[in-house]
Structures are given as C-alpha cells and as structure tokens.
C-alpha cells in the first residue's frame, strides 16, 4: 500500500527550532512537498524537494533522502503565527496528483 | 493574485439529496482536484481532471462524480448524499508542467458540508 507517516502533534516555544519528520512508502515518486494549513484556512504550498538534500526558504527548510524514503521540514525562529498543521505530500510519478500525510499539528507556545 | 474559489463555505443538506459543489480557478490551470479532509485522515483525493471533459478517479471516488465542462470550473457531485459524506471538501488546481511548478497546488477555502 501507499502511506506517509508523520507525527500527529509537536509543541515548541517561540524562537525555538522544530523538525517535522515524514517517512513515506509509495509506488512512484517524483518529489516531496510540504503544505501549511491554519485552522479554518486552505492548505498553502511551502516547499518541494525532488532531489536529495536541503532546500532553504527563509525560516523554513526542507530535506529529502530518497534512499531512506524520508524527509523533514525544519522551522527556525518559531513565531506564534507558525501554529498550524503541516502536511507532507508525495508527488507521484505518472500523474500530477499527491498522496498526503495525515498532518502534524504544531503548537507554538509563548 | 492567484485564486481558487468555491461556491459555498458552509452547506447543510439532507440524506438523499443531490449536492453540487463548484470550484472556479482564474489561473488558466489545466489540472484540477477535489479532496475531502477529515480529522486524522489528512487530505484524500476524490477525483481529478487534467483537461476539459477529462476526469480520473482518485483514491475515494465512490459516491461522487465530477464535471469539467470549462477549463476554469470543476464541479463535484454527490448523487445521493449520505451522512458519511459529512466533511470538508477542498478544491485545488495546478499547472500541467512538473518542471514549471506543476507540483504546487493552489487550494480553495473549502466547503464544510454537513449531511443530516
């Protein structure tokens, strides 16, 4: 079957660094993406990794290891507004569709 | 500013009713998607379309159908609504080229459907 595993909840304090891991098992793989969703809001795209390594975009970085079927999202200098759910998603080969993980709820404490 | 809009934010329907959810995007995207989102289950793909009048089943198509008569509009139809279709429904669109950002999906605000 196809599955993505990520922690259900992570808590951290303002200013800290947090890492959200994602392991996947899918048939066909083009890349790994991360989406952010605030309560009541729509998911918004954060990052996409097609090759191994680290991609940095401001305070957020995303990492992929294709050989380990593993990736993570790293959030630095946490702010209260980063409190949201974060979904990893595998972009599958052959089509333009995603398989989404079940999401990680990040709580940032003051 | 790119935009995906959905016809309703909240909808309450009775069991057995036919329900139409509409999605419109203004980005001239070829690909459009319908997901449902349930607590603890993430986003699950119902149907997607990569061109006008084209449709493909996603992971959970049972009980749903879709229509894509125009490029900008993708409709989700619940032929006979049931209580287990109570959920948040999200529409998304993307460009067709993987190398030109086709991996970035733009989501609408969602429709929270309650079937009683």
mmCIF file of C-alpha atoms in Angstrom:
data_model
loop_
_atom_site.group_PDB
_atom_site.id
_atom_site.type_symbol
_atom_site.label_atom_id
_atom_site.label_comp_id
_atom_site.label_asym_id
_atom_site.label_seq_id
_atom_site.Cartn_x
_atom_site.Cartn_y
_atom_site.Cartn_z
ATOM 1 C CA UNK A 1 0.000 0.000 0.000
ATOM 2 C CA UNK A 2 0.899 3.655 -0.034
ATOM 3 C CA UNK A 3 1.478 5.501 3.204
ATOM 4 C CA UNK A 4 3.078 8.564 4.670
ATOM 5 C CA UNK A 5 3.872 8.799 8.361
ATOM 6 C CA UNK A 6 4.357 11.986 10.306
ATOM 7 C CA UNK A 7 3.887 12.822 13.986
ATOM 8 C CA UNK A 8 0.391 13.908 14.912
ATOM 9 C CA UNK A 9 1.456 16.772 17.144
ATOM 10 C CA UNK A 10 4.557 18.785 18.012
ATOM 11 C CA UNK A 11 4.891 21.542 20.605
ATOM 12 C CA UNK A 12 7.683 24.126 20.814
ATOM 13 C CA UNK A 13 8.294 27.584 22.254
ATOM 14 C CA UNK A 14 8.641 30.831 20.391
ATOM 15 C CA UNK A 15 12.119 31.331 18.990
ATOM 16 C CA UNK A 16 12.951 27.640 19.022
ATOM 17 C CA UNK A 17 13.703 25.278 16.130
ATOM 18 C CA UNK A 18 11.410 22.368 15.327
ATOM 19 C CA UNK A 19 11.737 19.489 12.894
ATOM 20 C CA UNK A 20 8.749 17.598 11.499
ATOM 21 C CA UNK A 21 9.651 14.244 10.020
ATOM 22 C CA UNK A 22 7.934 12.359 7.252
ATOM 23 C CA UNK A 23 8.567 8.824 6.052
ATOM 24 C CA UNK A 24 6.818 7.522 3.004
ATOM 25 C CA UNK A 25 6.116 4.324 1.184
ATOM 26 C CA UNK A 26 4.611 4.908 -2.229
ATOM 27 C CA UNK A 27 4.654 3.378 -5.670
ATOM 28 C CA UNK A 28 6.128 6.026 -7.897
ATOM 29 C CA UNK A 29 7.857 9.109 -6.587
ATOM 30 C CA UNK A 30 8.625 12.456 -8.166
ATOM 31 C CA UNK A 31 9.114 14.584 -5.108
ATOM 32 C CA UNK A 32 8.092 15.526 -1.598
ATOM 33 C CA UNK A 33 6.192 18.658 -0.753
ATOM 34 C CA UNK A 34 5.122 20.383 2.425
ATOM 35 C CA UNK A 35 1.906 22.318 2.906
ATOM 36 C CA UNK A 36 0.821 24.527 5.786
ATOM 37 C CA UNK A 37 -2.773 24.855 6.910
ATOM 38 C CA UNK A 38 -4.023 27.228 9.580
ATOM 39 C CA UNK A 39 -7.251 26.389 11.357
ATOM 40 C CA UNK A 40 -10.158 27.233 9.090
ATOM 41 C CA UNK A 41 -7.843 28.014 6.202
ATOM 42 C CA UNK A 42 -6.771 26.408 2.959
ATOM 43 C CA UNK A 43 -3.529 24.460 2.640
ATOM 44 C CA UNK A 44 -0.737 26.569 1.194
ATOM 45 C CA UNK A 45 2.367 25.309 -0.513
ATOM 46 C CA UNK A 46 5.657 25.639 1.378
ATOM 47 C CA UNK A 47 8.301 23.621 -0.417
ATOM 48 C CA UNK A 48 9.118 20.879 -2.898
ATOM 49 C CA UNK A 49 12.118 18.556 -2.977
ATOM 50 C CA UNK A 50 12.767 16.361 -5.971
ATOM 51 C CA UNK A 51 16.446 15.696 -5.272
ATOM 52 C CA UNK A 52 18.294 14.677 -2.143
ATOM 53 C CA UNK A 53 19.420 17.482 0.068
ATOM 54 C CA UNK A 54 18.291 20.577 1.855
ATOM 55 C CA UNK A 55 16.238 23.404 0.347
ATOM 56 C CA UNK A 56 16.057 26.629 2.303
ATOM 57 C CA UNK A 57 13.372 29.291 2.032
ATOM 58 C CA UNK A 58 13.702 31.905 4.710
ATOM 59 C CA UNK A 59 12.984 30.438 8.139
ATOM 60 C CA UNK A 60 11.792 27.176 6.625
ATOM 61 C CA UNK A 61 13.966 24.416 5.204
ATOM 62 C CA UNK A 62 13.008 21.063 3.748
ATOM 63 C CA UNK A 63 15.165 17.979 3.399
ATOM 64 C CA UNK A 64 14.824 14.823 1.345
ATOM 65 C CA UNK A 65 16.632 11.498 1.307
ATOM 66 C CA UNK A 66 15.220 9.373 -1.500
ATOM 67 C CA UNK A 67 17.251 6.317 -0.495
ATOM 68 C CA UNK A 68 15.716 6.427 3.006
ATOM 69 C CA UNK A 69 12.230 7.448 1.818
ATOM 70 C CA UNK A 70 12.444 10.202 4.366
ATOM 71 C CA UNK A 71 12.120 13.919 4.565
ATOM 72 C CA UNK A 72 11.662 16.656 7.104
ATOM 73 C CA UNK A 73 10.528 20.226 7.434
ATOM 74 C CA UNK A 74 12.671 22.445 9.641
ATOM 75 C CA UNK A 75 11.193 25.612 11.072
ATOM 76 C CA UNK A 76 13.579 28.078 12.690
ATOM 77 C CA UNK A 77 12.966 31.101 14.890
ATOM 78 C CA UNK A 78 9.465 29.902 15.582
ATOM 79 C CA UNK A 79 6.736 32.511 15.734
ATOM 80 C CA UNK A 80 3.223 32.256 17.115
ATOM 81 C CA UNK A 81 1.862 32.511 13.585
ATOM 82 C CA UNK A 82 3.608 29.227 12.729
ATOM 83 C CA UNK A 83 0.999 27.408 14.822
ATOM 84 C CA UNK A 84 -0.749 25.357 12.152
ATOM 85 C CA UNK A 85 -0.979 21.896 10.669
ATOM 86 C CA UNK A 86 1.794 20.774 8.340
ATOM 87 C CA UNK A 87 1.274 18.088 5.734
ATOM 88 C CA UNK A 88 3.919 16.206 3.842
ATOM 89 C CA UNK A 89 2.807 15.004 0.443
ATOM 90 C CA UNK A 90 4.384 12.765 -2.161
ATOM 91 C CA UNK A 91 4.055 13.948 -5.730
ATOM 92 C CA UNK A 92 3.569 10.745 -7.649
ATOM 93 C CA UNK A 93 5.016 9.817 -10.995
ATOM 94 C CA UNK A 94 2.787 9.317 -13.993
ATOM 95 C CA UNK A 95 0.160 11.759 -12.826
ATOM 96 C CA UNK A 96 0.089 15.147 -11.207
ATOM 97 C CA UNK A 97 -1.511 14.044 -8.021
ATOM 98 C CA UNK A 98 -0.385 13.967 -4.438
ATOM 99 C CA UNK A 99 -0.659 11.485 -1.665
ATOM 100 C CA UNK A 100 -0.933 13.450 1.570
ATOM 101 C CA UNK A 101 0.148 12.525 5.052
ATOM 102 C CA UNK A 102 -2.279 12.869 7.930
ATOM 103 C CA UNK A 103 -0.700 16.101 9.117
ATOM 104 C CA UNK A 104 1.287 17.341 12.101
ATOM 105 C CA UNK A 105 -0.285 19.917 14.351
ATOM 106 C CA UNK A 106 2.361 22.373 15.524
ATOM 107 C CA UNK A 107 1.675 24.387 18.654
ATOM 108 C CA UNK A 108 3.967 27.306 19.357
ATOM 109 C CA UNK A 109 3.925 28.475 22.957
ATOM 110 C CA UNK A 110 4.822 31.936 24.146
ATOM 111 C CA UNK B 1 -3.072 37.180 -7.140
ATOM 112 C CA UNK B 2 -3.977 33.595 -7.933
ATOM 113 C CA UNK B 3 -7.353 32.492 -6.840
ATOM 114 C CA UNK B 4 -9.391 29.356 -6.373
ATOM 115 C CA UNK B 5 -12.939 29.948 -5.214
ATOM 116 C CA UNK B 6 -15.586 27.531 -4.042
ATOM 117 C CA UNK B 7 -19.293 28.125 -4.238
ATOM 118 C CA UNK B 8 -20.087 27.805 -0.536
ATOM 119 C CA UNK B 9 -18.167 27.880 2.730
ATOM 120 C CA UNK B 10 -20.831 26.001 4.627
ATOM 121 C CA UNK B 11 -23.565 23.735 3.348
ATOM 122 C CA UNK B 12 -26.185 21.650 5.129
ATOM 123 C CA UNK B 13 -28.033 19.011 3.161
ATOM 124 C CA UNK B 14 -30.367 16.151 3.939
ATOM 125 C CA UNK B 15 -29.662 12.490 3.334
ATOM 126 C CA UNK B 16 -30.557 11.517 -0.212
ATOM 127 C CA UNK B 17 -30.277 14.996 -1.672
ATOM 128 C CA UNK B 18 -28.196 15.685 -4.762
ATOM 129 C CA UNK B 19 -25.402 18.090 -3.899
ATOM 130 C CA UNK B 20 -23.305 20.224 -6.219
ATOM 131 C CA UNK B 21 -20.012 21.749 -5.113
ATOM 132 C CA UNK B 22 -18.454 24.169 -7.536
ATOM 133 C CA UNK B 23 -14.872 25.299 -7.896
ATOM 134 C CA UNK B 24 -13.517 28.047 -10.127
ATOM 135 C CA UNK B 25 -9.885 28.987 -10.720
ATOM 136 C CA UNK B 26 -8.565 32.018 -12.532
ATOM 137 C CA UNK B 27 -5.040 30.807 -13.239
ATOM 138 C CA UNK B 28 -5.752 29.037 -16.542
ATOM 139 C CA UNK B 29 -4.621 25.777 -14.944
ATOM 140 C CA UNK B 30 -5.234 22.517 -16.744
ATOM 141 C CA UNK B 31 -5.218 20.328 -13.639
ATOM 142 C CA UNK B 32 -7.960 20.481 -11.039
ATOM 143 C CA UNK B 33 -8.581 18.300 -7.996
ATOM 144 C CA UNK B 34 -11.220 17.540 -5.412
ATOM 145 C CA UNK B 35 -10.198 16.367 -1.942
ATOM 146 C CA UNK B 36 -12.026 15.672 1.244
ATOM 147 C CA UNK B 37 -10.396 16.369 4.566
ATOM 148 C CA UNK B 38 -11.325 14.552 7.754
ATOM 149 C CA UNK B 39 -9.651 14.750 11.172
ATOM 150 C CA UNK B 40 -6.801 12.286 11.456
ATOM 151 C CA UNK B 41 -7.060 11.242 7.817
ATOM 152 C CA UNK B 42 -5.424 14.141 6.064
ATOM 153 C CA UNK B 43 -6.447 15.052 2.535
ATOM 154 C CA UNK B 44 -7.796 12.283 0.362
ATOM 155 C CA UNK B 45 -8.181 12.655 -3.376
ATOM 156 C CA UNK B 46 -11.673 12.057 -4.737
ATOM 157 C CA UNK B 47 -11.317 12.945 -8.422
ATOM 158 C CA UNK B 48 -9.045 14.979 -10.595
ATOM 159 C CA UNK B 49 -9.126 16.378 -14.090
ATOM 160 C CA UNK B 50 -6.236 17.250 -16.362
ATOM 161 C CA UNK B 51 -8.274 18.815 -19.149
ATOM 162 C CA UNK B 52 -11.758 19.883 -20.081
ATOM 163 C CA UNK B 53 -14.157 16.915 -20.130
ATOM 164 C CA UNK B 54 -11.399 14.643 -18.783
ATOM 165 C CA UNK B 55 -11.596 13.062 -15.353
ATOM 166 C CA UNK B 56 -9.725 10.463 -13.373
ATOM 167 C CA UNK B 57 -10.706 8.663 -10.204
ATOM 168 C CA UNK B 58 -8.704 9.399 -7.143
ATOM 169 C CA UNK B 59 -8.426 7.265 -4.049
ATOM 170 C CA UNK B 60 -12.011 7.539 -2.787
ATOM 171 C CA UNK B 61 -14.368 8.152 -5.749
ATOM 172 C CA UNK B 62 -17.282 6.053 -4.520
ATOM 173 C CA UNK B 63 -20.447 8.083 -4.088
ATOM 174 C CA UNK B 64 -19.103 11.034 -6.068
ATOM 175 C CA UNK B 65 -18.981 12.194 -9.654
ATOM 176 C CA UNK B 66 -17.450 15.236 -11.312
ATOM 177 C CA UNK B 67 -17.964 17.504 -14.259
ATOM 178 C CA UNK B 68 -15.494 19.689 -16.137
ATOM 179 C CA UNK B 69 -17.235 21.486 -18.988
ATOM 180 C CA UNK B 70 -14.999 24.561 -18.897
ATOM 181 C CA UNK B 71 -11.330 24.851 -18.127
ATOM 182 C CA UNK B 72 -11.810 27.117 -15.142
ATOM 183 C CA UNK B 73 -14.638 25.197 -13.489
ATOM 184 C CA UNK B 74 -14.662 21.783 -11.810
ATOM 185 C CA UNK B 75 -17.785 20.515 -10.100
ATOM 186 C CA UNK B 76 -18.135 17.761 -7.539
ATOM 187 C CA UNK B 77 -21.490 15.998 -7.394
ATOM 188 C CA UNK B 78 -22.869 13.880 -4.612
ATOM 189 C CA UNK B 79 -25.640 11.970 -6.348
ATOM 190 C CA UNK B 80 -27.379 10.960 -3.122
ATOM 191 C CA UNK B 81 -25.798 12.484 -0.065
ATOM 192 C CA UNK B 82 -25.178 10.285 2.940
ATOM 193 C CA UNK B 83 -24.125 11.133 6.483
ATOM 194 C CA UNK B 84 -20.669 9.615 5.934
ATOM 195 C CA UNK B 85 -20.045 12.310 3.334
ATOM 196 C CA UNK B 86 -20.107 14.972 6.006
ATOM 197 C CA UNK B 87 -16.673 16.501 5.599
ATOM 198 C CA UNK B 88 -14.570 19.440 4.485
ATOM 199 C CA UNK B 89 -14.223 19.495 0.710
ATOM 200 C CA UNK B 90 -11.237 21.206 -0.833
ATOM 201 C CA UNK B 91 -10.673 22.065 -4.458
ATOM 202 C CA UNK B 92 -7.212 22.673 -5.902
ATOM 203 C CA UNK B 93 -5.602 23.468 -9.221
ATOM 204 C CA UNK B 94 -2.129 23.257 -10.706
ATOM 205 C CA UNK B 95 -0.320 23.800 -13.951
ATOM 206 C CA UNK B 96 0.388 20.743 -16.098
ATOM 207 C CA UNK B 97 4.129 21.012 -16.200
ATOM 208 C CA UNK B 98 6.079 19.302 -13.454
ATOM 209 C CA UNK B 99 9.119 21.295 -14.422
ATOM 210 C CA UNK B 100 7.260 24.588 -14.290
ATOM 211 C CA UNK B 101 5.796 24.324 -10.849
ATOM 212 C CA UNK B 102 3.167 21.703 -11.530
ATOM 213 C CA UNK B 103 3.893 20.341 -8.092
ATOM 214 C CA UNK B 104 2.401 23.448 -6.488
ATOM 215 C CA UNK B 105 -1.292 23.063 -5.916
ATOM 216 C CA UNK B 106 -3.431 26.094 -5.121
ATOM 217 C CA UNK B 107 -6.320 25.385 -2.822
ATOM 218 C CA UNK B 108 -9.696 26.983 -2.426
ATOM 219 C CA UNK B 109 -11.045 27.930 1.017
ATOM 220 C CA UNK B 110 -13.051 24.721 1.336
ATOM 221 C CA UNK B 111 -16.709 23.839 1.751
ATOM 222 C CA UNK B 112 -17.784 22.332 5.039
ATOM 223 C CA UNK B 113 -20.645 20.018 4.141
ATOM 224 C CA UNK B 114 -22.937 18.578 6.765
ATOM 225 C CA UNK B 115 -25.372 15.860 5.755
ATOM 226 C CA UNK B 116 -28.164 15.254 8.242
#
